[in-house]
Coordinates of C-alpha atoms in Angstrom, one line a residue:
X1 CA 17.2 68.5 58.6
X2 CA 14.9 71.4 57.6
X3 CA 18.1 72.7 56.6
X4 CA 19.9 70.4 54.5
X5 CA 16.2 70.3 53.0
X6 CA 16.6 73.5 51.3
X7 CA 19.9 73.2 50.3
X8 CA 18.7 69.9 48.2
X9 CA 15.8 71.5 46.9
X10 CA 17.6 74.1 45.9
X11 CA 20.4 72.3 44.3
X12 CA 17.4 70.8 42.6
X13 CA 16.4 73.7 40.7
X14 CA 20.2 74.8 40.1
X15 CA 20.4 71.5 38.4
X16 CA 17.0 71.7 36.3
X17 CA 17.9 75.5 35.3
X18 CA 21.4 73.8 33.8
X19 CA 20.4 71.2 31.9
X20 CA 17.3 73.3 30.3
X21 CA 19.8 75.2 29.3
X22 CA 22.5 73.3 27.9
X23 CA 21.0 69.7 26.9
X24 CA 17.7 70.9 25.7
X25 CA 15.5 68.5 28.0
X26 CA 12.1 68.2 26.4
X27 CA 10.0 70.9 27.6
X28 CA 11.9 73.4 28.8
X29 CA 12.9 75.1 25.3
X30 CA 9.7 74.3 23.8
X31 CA 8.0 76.7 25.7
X32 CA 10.5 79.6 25.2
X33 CA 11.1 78.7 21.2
X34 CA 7.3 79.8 20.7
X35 CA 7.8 82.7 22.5
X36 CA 10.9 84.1 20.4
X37 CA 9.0 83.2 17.0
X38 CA 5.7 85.2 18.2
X39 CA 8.7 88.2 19.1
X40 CA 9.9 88.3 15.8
X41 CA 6.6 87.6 13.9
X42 CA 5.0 90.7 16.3
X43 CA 8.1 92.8 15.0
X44 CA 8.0 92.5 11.8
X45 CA 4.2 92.9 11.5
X46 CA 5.2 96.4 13.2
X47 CA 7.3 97.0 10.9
X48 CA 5.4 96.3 7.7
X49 CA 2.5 98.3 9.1
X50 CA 4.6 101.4 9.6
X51 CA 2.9 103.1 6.9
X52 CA 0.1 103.4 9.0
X53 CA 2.0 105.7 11.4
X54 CA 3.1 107.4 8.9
X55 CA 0.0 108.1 7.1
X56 CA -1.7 109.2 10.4
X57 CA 0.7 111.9 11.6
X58 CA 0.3 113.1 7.7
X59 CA -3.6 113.5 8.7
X60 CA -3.0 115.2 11.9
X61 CA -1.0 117.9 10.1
X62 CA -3.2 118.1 7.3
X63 CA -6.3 119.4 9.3
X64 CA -3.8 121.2 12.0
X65 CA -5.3 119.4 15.4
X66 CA -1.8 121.0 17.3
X67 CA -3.0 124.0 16.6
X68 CA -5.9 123.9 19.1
X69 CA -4.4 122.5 21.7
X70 CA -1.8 125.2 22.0
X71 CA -3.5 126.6 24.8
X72 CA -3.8 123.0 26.4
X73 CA -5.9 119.8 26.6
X74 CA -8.7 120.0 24.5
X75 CA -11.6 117.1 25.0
X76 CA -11.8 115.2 21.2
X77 CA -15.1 116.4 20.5
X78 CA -14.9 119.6 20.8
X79 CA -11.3 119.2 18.5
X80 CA -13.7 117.2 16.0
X81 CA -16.1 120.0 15.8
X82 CA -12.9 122.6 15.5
X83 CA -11.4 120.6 12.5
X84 CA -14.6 119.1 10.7
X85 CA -14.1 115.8 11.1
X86 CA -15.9 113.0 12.7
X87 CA -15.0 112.4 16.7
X88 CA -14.6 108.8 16.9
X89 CA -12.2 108.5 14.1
X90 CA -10.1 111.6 14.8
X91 CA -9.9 109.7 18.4
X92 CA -9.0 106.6 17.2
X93 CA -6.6 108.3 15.0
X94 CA -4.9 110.2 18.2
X95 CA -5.1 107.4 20.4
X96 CA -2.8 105.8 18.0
X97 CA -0.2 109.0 18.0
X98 CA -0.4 109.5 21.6
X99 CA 0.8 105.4 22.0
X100 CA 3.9 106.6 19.6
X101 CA 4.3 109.5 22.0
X102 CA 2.8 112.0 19.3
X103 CA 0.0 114.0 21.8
X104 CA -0.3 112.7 25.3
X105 CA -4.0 111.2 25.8
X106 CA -5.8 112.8 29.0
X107 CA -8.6 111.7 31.5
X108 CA -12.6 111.7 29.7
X109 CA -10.9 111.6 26.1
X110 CA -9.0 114.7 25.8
X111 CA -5.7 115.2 24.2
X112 CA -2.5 117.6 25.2
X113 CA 0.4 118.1 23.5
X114 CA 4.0 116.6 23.7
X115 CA 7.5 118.1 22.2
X116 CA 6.9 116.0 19.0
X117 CA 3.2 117.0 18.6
X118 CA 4.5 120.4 19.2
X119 CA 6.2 120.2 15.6
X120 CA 3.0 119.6 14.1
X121 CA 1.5 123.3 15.4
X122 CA 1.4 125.6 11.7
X123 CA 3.3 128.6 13.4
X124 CA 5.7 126.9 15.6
X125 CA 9.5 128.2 14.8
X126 CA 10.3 124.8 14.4
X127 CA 7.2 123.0 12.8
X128 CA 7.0 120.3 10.1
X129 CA 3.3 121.2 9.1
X130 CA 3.7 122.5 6.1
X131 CA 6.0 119.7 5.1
X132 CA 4.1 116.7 6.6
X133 CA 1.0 118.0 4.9
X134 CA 1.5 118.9 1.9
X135 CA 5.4 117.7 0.6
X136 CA 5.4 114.4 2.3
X137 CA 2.0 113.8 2.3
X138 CA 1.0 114.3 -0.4
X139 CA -1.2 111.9 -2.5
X140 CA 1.0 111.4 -5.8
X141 CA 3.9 110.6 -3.9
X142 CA 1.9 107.4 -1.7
X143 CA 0.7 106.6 -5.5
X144 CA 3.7 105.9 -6.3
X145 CA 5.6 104.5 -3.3
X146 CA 2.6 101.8 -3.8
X147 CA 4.7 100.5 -6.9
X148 CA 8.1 100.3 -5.6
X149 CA 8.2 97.2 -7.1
X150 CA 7.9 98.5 -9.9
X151 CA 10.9 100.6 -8.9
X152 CA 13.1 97.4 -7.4
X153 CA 12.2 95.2 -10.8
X154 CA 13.4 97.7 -13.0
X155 CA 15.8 100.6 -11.0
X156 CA 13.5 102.9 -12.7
X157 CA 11.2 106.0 -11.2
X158 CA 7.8 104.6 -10.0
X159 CA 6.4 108.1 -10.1
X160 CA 6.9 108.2 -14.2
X161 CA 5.3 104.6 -14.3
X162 CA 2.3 105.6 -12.8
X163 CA 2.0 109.4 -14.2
X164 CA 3.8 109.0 -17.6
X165 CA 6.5 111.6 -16.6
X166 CA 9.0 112.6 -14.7
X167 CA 8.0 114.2 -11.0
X168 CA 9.4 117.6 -12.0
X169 CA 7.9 117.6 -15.2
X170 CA 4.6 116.6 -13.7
X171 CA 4.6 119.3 -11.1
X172 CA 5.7 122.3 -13.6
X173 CA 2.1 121.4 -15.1
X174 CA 0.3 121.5 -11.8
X175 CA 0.4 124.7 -10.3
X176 CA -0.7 123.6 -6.9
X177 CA 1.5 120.7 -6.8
X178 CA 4.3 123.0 -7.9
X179 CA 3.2 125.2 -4.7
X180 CA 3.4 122.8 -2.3
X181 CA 6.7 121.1 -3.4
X182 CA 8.5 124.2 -2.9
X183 CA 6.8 125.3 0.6
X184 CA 7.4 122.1 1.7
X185 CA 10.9 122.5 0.9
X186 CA 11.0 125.9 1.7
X187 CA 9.7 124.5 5.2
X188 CA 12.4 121.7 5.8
X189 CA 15.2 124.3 4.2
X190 CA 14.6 126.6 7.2
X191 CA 15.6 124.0 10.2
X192 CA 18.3 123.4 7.9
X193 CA 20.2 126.5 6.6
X194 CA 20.2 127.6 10.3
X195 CA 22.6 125.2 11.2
X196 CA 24.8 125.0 8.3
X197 CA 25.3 128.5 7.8
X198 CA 27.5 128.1 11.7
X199 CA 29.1 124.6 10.8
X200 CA 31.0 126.0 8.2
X201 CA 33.4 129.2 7.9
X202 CA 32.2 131.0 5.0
X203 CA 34.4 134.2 5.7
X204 CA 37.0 133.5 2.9
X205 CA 34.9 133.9 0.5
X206 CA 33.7 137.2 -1.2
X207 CA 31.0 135.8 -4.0
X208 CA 29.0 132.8 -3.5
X209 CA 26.7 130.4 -5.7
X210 CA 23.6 129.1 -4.5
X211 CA 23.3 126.8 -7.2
X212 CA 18.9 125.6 -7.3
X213 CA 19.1 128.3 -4.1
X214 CA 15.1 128.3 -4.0
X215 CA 14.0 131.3 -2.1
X216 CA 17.9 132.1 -1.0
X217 CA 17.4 130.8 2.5
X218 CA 21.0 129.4 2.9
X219 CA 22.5 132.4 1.0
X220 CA 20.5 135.0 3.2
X221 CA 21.7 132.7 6.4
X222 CA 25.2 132.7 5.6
X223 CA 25.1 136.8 4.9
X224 CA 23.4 137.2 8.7
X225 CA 26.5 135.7 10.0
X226 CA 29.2 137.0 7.2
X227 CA 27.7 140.0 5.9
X228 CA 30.6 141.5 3.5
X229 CA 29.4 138.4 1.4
X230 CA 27.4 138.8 -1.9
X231 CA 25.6 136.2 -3.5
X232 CA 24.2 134.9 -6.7
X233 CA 21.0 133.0 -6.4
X234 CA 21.0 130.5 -9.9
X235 CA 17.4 128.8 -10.2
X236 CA 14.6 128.5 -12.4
X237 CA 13.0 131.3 -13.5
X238 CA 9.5 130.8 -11.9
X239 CA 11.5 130.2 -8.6
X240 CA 13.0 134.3 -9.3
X241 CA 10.0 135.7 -8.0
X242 CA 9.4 134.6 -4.5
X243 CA 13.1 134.9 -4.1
X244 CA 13.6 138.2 -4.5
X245 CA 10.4 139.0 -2.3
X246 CA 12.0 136.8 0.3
X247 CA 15.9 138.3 0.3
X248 CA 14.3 141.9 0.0
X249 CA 12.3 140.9 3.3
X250 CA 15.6 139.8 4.9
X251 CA 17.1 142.8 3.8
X252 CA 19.7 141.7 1.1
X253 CA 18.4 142.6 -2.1
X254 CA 21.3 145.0 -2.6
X255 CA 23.8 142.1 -2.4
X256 CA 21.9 139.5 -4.4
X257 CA 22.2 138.8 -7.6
X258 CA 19.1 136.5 -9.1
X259 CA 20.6 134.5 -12.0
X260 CA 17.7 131.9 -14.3
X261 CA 18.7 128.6 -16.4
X262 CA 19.2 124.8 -15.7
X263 CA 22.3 123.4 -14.3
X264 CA 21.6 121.1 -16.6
X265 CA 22.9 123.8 -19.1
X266 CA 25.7 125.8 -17.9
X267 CA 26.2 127.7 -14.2
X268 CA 27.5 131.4 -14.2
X269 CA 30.9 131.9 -13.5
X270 CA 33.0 134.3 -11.5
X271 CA 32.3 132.7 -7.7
X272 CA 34.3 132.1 -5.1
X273 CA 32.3 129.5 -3.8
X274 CA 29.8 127.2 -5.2
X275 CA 26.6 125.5 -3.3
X276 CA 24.7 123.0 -4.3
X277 CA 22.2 121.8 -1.7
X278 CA 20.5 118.7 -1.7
X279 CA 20.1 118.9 -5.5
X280 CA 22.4 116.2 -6.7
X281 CA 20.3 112.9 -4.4
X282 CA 17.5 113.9 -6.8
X283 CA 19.3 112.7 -9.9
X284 CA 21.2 109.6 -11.1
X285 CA 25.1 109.4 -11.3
X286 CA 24.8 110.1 -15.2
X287 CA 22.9 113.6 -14.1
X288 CA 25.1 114.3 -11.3
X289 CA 28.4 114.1 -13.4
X290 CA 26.8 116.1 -15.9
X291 CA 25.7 118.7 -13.1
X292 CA 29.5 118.7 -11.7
X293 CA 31.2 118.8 -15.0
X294 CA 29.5 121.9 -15.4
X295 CA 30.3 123.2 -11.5
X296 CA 33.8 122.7 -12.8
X297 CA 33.5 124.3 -15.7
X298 CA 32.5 127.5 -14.0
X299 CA 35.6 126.8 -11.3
X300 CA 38.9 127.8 -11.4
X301 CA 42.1 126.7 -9.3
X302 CA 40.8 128.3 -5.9
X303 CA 37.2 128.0 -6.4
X304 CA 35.6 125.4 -3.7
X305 CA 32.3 123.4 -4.5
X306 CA 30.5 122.7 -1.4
X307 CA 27.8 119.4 -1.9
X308 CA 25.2 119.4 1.0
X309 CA 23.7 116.2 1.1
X310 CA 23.6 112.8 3.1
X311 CA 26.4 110.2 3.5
X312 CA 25.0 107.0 3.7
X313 CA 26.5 104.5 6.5
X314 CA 28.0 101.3 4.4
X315 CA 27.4 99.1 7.5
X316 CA 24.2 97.4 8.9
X317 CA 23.8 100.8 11.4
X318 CA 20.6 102.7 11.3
X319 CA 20.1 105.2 9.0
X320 CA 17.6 107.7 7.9
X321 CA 19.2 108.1 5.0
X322 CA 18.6 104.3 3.7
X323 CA 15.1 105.5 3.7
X324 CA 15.3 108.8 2.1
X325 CA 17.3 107.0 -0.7
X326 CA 14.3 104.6 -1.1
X327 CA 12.0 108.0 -1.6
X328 CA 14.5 109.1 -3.8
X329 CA 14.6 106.1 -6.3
X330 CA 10.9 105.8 -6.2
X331 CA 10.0 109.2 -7.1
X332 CA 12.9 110.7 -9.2
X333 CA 15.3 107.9 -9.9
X334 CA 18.1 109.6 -8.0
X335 CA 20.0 108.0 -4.6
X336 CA 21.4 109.0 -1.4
X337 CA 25.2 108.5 -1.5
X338 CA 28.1 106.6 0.4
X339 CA 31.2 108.3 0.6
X340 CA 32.9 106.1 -1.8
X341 CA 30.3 106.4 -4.2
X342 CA 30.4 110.6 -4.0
X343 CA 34.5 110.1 -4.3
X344 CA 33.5 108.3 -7.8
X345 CA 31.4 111.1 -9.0
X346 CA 33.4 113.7 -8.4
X347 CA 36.3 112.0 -9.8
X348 CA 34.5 111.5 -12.9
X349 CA 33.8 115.1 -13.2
X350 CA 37.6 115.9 -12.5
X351 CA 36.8 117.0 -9.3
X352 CA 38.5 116.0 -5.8
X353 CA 36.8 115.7 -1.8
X354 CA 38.7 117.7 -0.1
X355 CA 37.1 117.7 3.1
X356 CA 33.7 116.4 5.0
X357 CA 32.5 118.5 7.7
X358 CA 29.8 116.6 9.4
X359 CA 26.4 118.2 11.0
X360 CA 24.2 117.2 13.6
X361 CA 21.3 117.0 11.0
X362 CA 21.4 113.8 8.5
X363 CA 23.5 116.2 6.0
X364 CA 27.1 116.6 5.9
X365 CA 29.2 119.6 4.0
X366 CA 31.7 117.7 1.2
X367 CA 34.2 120.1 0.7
X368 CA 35.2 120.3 -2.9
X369 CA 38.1 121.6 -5.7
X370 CA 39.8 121.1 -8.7
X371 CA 42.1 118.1 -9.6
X372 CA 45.3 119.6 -10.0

């Protein structure tokens, strides 16, 4: 009897766990429809509030806390005292990073670090400080991502709504803007050209273009690994002088050549290879065809053009790239690209993709020549 009791009243709940879930008796989805809608409300509020995130690792590398905890936990009052500011807040700021796995939170208030907060420590061989705090960070650039709308309504540059000019007009006014544009690119450059100098075999070529090079960081990468390579560093002329500082320092001043104008104008002929480097997401496609027509111009039959820059998924997947191209329409009015969308530019400039060699990094190497 006890038995067949069990059985029924099991049976029982086999039969109310069906019908709950496929006729919808009164009660039984009520309770979970709540539930889903307070999921997705919680999401999105998340998500929307990102910027908060953000802004807080940007703080944390702006007054350097990973560099006093190199040696290990530290106790948040002594880091306040360390990096002038006040202890509550900078806890409160680092209790919110350590829930996002960005510092690891200790017994009696104390802090440690983790492999991301790592990053953030100024002399690490792989750190984003310089970047986060002052290229990322910085001020002008959350100015303007506050009028994206501006940006969305018109498919025009919320930085020259908000400054009256373009961003790298602006910054080749202001010195110290100007200074930390190019560490911070300098910065993310070096992760970078590391790995694209060995994803790529450079050893046909005898003469190669670094076309808005910077300091020469790719170029002098590329001549660690090839070293019967010579190179031709084209930038702007206040760019010349910390590059030749830096290729002498890496020991290739003798095969450098430091070359000024605007690709805008013409680029110097007689390469084997050219390189242009995430220069062409910074401008729209009218810019970018004008930038390749002149690539071609300097190209002949054998010469390669190799664009390094990221190609957008076309699908619903992830990709950091989708918000990079954001950044780029709000601040310069230029896009990350799909692969159709580079095939159309470089068929407008009466080139042809030859080839895309894809990295680990968000960057992939589009392999480039002449329409013959």
């Amino acid at each position: 009897m006890k038995i067949c009791k069990k059985i029924t009243k099991n049976l029982l709940v086999a039969l109310i766990f069906v019908l709950c879930h496929h006729q919808n008796i009164d009660g039984c989805d009520q309770k979970q429809e709540p539930q889903k809608s307070f999921n997705a409300s919680q999401k999105l509020m998340e998500l929307a509030s990102a910027h908060i995130l953000s802004r807080a690792i940007h703080v944390a590398a702006m007054i350097k806390v990973a560099d006093h905890l190199v040696d290990g936990p530290c106790n948040v009052y002594e880091l306040a005292e360390k990096t002038e500011v006040h202890p509550t807040a900078l806890y409160r700021l680092l209790r919110l990073l350590a829930s996002n796995n960005i510092f690891y939170e200790t017994a009696d208030q104390g802090f440690a670090l983790t492999p991301l907060a790592e990053l953030l420590i100024s002399n690490h061989p792989e750190s984003l400080q310089p970047w986060l705090a002052n290229h990322d960070g910085d001020e002008k650039r959350w100015r303007s991502y506050g009028h994206m709308g501006y940006s969305v309504q018109t498919g025009n540059p919320a930085f020259n709504y908000v400054y009256g000019q373009g961003y790298f007009d602006f910054i080749a006014q202001d010195n110290d803007m100007a200074a930390s544009f190019d560490e911070g690119m300098r910065n993310l450059s070096e992760k970078e050209d590391r790995a694209l100098a060995t994803y790529y075999d450079f050893s046909a070529y005898n003469v190669i273009t670094d076309i808005g090079g910077g300091k020469g960081g790719l170029l002098t990468e590329i001549m660690k690994l090839y070293p019967s390579v010579h190179g031709v560093l084209y930038d702007l002329p206040h760019v010349q002088i910390s590059a030749q500082s830096y290729v002498s320092q890496c020991g290739f001043d003798q095969q450098v050549v430091f070359t000024s104008g605007s690709f805008f104008d013409q680029i110097p002929s007689g390469s084997d290879l050219y390189i242009l480097k995430r220069i062409l997401h910074d401008w729209d496609d009218e810019l970018c065809v004008k930038i390749l027509s002149n690539c071609r111009n300097a190209m002949t039959q054998n010469t390669k053009l190799l664009i390094i820059e990221a190609i957008v998924a076309d699908d619903n997947s992830r990709d950091f790239a989708k918000d990079v191209d954001i950044a780029m329409l709000v601040l310069f009015g230029g896009k990350e690209r799909t692969q159709n969308e580079w095939t159309a530019l470089l068929e407008a400039a009466n080139l042809e993709l030859i080839k895309v060699h894809k990295t680990p990094s968000m960057l992939s190497i589009i392999e480039i020549g002449i329409v013959k």
